[in-house]
Short mmCIF file of C-alpha atoms in Angstrom, two decimals:
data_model
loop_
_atom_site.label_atom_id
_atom_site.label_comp_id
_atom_site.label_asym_id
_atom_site.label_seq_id
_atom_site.Cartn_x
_atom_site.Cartn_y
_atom_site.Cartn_z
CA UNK A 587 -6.22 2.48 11.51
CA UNK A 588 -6.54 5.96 10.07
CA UNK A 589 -4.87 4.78 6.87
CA UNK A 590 -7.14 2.61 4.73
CA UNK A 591 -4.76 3.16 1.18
CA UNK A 592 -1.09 4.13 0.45
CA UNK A 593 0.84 4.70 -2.53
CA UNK A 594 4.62 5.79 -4.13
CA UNK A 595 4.96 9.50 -4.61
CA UNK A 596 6.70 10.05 -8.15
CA UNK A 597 7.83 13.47 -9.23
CA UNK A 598 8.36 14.02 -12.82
CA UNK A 599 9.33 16.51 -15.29
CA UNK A 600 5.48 17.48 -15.95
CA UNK A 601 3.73 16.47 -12.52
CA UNK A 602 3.56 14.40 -9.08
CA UNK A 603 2.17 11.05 -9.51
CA UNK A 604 1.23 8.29 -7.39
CA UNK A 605 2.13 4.80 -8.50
CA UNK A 606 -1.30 3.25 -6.83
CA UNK A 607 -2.61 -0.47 -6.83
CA UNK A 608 -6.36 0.35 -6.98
CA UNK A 609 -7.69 -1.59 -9.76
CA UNK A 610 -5.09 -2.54 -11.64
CA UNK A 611 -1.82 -1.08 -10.23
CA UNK A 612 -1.60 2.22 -12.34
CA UNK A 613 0.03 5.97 -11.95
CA UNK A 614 -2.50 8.32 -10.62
CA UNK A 615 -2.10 12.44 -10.96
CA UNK A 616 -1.55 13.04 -6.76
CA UNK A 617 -4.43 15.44 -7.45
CA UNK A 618 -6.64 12.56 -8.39
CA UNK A 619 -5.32 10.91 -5.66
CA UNK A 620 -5.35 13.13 -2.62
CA UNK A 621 -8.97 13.73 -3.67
CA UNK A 622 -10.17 10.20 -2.69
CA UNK A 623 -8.15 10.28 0.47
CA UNK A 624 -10.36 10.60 3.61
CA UNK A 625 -11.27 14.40 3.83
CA UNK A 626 -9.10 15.07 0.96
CA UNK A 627 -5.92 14.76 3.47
CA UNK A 628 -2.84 12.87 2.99
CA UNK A 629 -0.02 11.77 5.44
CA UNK A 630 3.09 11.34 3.76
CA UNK A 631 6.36 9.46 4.80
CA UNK A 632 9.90 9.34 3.15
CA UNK A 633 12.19 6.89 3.26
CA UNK A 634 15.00 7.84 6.18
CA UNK A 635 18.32 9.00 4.46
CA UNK A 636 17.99 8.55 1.35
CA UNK A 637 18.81 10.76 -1.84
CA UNK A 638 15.95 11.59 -3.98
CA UNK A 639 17.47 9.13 -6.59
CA UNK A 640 17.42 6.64 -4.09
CA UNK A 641 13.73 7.19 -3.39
CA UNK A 642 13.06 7.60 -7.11
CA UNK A 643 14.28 4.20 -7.33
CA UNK A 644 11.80 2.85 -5.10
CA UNK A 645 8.36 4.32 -7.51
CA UNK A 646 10.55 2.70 -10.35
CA UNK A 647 10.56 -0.82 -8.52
CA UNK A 648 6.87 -0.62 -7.95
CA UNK A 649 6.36 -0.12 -12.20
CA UNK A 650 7.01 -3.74 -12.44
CA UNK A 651 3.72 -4.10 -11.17
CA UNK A 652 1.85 -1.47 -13.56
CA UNK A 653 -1.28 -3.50 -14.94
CA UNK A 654 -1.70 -6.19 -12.17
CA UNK A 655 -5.14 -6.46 -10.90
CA UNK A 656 -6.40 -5.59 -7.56
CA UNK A 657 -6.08 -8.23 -4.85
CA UNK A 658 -9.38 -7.94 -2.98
CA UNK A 659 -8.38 -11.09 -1.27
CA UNK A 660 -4.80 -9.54 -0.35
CA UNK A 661 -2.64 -12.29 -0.74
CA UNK A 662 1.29 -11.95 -0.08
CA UNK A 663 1.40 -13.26 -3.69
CA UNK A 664 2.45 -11.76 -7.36
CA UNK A 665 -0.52 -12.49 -9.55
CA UNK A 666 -3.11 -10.19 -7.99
CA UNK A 667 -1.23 -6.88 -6.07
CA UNK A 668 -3.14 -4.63 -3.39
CA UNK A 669 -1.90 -1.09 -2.19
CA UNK A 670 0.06 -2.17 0.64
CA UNK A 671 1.72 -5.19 -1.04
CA UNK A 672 2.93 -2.68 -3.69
CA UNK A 673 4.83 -1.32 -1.52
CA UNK A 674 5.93 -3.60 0.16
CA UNK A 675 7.13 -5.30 -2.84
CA UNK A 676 8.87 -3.13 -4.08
CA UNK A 677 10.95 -1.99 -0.83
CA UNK A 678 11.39 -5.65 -1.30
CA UNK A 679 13.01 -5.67 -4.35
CA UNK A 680 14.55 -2.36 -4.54
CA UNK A 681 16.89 -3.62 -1.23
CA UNK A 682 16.28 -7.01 -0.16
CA UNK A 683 14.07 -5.72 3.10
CA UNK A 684 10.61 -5.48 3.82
CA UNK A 685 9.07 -2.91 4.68
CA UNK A 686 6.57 -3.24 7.72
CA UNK A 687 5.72 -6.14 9.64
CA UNK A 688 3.79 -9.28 8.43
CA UNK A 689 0.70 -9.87 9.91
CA UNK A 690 -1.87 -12.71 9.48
CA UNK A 691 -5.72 -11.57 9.24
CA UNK A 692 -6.41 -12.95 13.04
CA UNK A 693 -4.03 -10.54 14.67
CA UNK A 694 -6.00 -8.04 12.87
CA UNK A 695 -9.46 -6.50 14.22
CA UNK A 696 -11.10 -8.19 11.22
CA UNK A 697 -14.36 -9.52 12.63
CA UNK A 698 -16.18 -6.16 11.78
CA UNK A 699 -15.71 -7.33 8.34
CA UNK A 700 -16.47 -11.21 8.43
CA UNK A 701 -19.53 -10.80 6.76
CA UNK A 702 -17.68 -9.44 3.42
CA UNK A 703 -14.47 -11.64 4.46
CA UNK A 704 -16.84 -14.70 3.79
CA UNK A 705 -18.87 -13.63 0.74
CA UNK A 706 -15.59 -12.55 -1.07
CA UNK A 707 -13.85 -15.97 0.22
CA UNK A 708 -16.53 -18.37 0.10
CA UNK A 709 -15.55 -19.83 2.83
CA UNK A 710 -14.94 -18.76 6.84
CA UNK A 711 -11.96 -16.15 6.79
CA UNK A 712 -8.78 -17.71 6.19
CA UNK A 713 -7.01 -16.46 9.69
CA UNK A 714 -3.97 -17.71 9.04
CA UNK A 715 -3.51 -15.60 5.51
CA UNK A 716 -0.26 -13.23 6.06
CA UNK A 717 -0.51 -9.64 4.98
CA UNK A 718 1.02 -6.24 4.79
CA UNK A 719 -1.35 -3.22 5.98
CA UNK A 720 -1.20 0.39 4.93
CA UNK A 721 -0.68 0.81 9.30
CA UNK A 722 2.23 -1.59 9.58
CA UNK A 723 4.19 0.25 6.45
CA UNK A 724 3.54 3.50 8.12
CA UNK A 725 5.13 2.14 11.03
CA UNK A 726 8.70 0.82 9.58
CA UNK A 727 11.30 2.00 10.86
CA UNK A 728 12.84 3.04 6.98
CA UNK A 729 10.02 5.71 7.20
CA UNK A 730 10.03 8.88 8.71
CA UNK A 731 6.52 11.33 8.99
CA UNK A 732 7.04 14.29 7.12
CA UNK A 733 3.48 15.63 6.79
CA UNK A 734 -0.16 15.60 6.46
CA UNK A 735 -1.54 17.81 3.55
#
């Protein structure tokens, strides 16, 4: 997939932000942000027809998670919160529907990656772990493309 992070676009009174779970889940300048993306370019999708309060709403769902630590291990649960999770979680939340499709790590292309799947689980990768990717978000149906900047 070309998309390897995502976050919530926030505009305030003073600047755009990006509520982010990279570390712990915090609000990055999108300056800061569009820096690390690959090439410095971003691809940005909206939620279809919705008001700008409505998709306000949604970066104010994902502060519940402000200050949770990074899930390297991306698990679908609360204590640990990765970038796609976030929002996922808070699409969640915000209307009762996710936001993307499930997927478990062996429908994924993951075998590039067993080496560091295995040190980080100490164990053989757990195939049957469900998780949201940055790709399947970008691909719900609530979304709409609007750019890449």
């Amino acid at each position: 997939s070309p998309y390897s992070h995502c976050g919530i676009v926030e505009e305030n009174l003073v600047r755009w932000t990006v509520i982010e779970a990279i570390g712990p889940v915090k609000s990055t300048t999108l300056y800061e942000w569009k820096k690390r993306g690959r090439g410095e370019t971003i691809w940005v999708y909206r939620l279809k027809g919705k008001t700008a309060e409505e998709r306000a709403a949604l970066a104010e769902a994902a502060k519940a998670f402000l200050g949770r630590p990074y899930d390297i291990r991306y698990r679908m649960d609360d204590e640990k919160i990765y970038c796609s999770e976030l929002l996922y979680k808070a699409h969640l939340k915000l209307t009762g529907q996710p936001l993307g499709k499930i997927q478990t790590l062996g429908e994924l292309k993951w075998t590039p990656f067993e080496e560091l799947i295995r040190e980080i689980e100490k164990a053989p990768p757990p195939l049957d772990r469900e998780m949201i990717t940055p790709r399947s978000v970008s691909e719900a149906p609530e979304l709409e493309f609007v750019g890449e900047f």
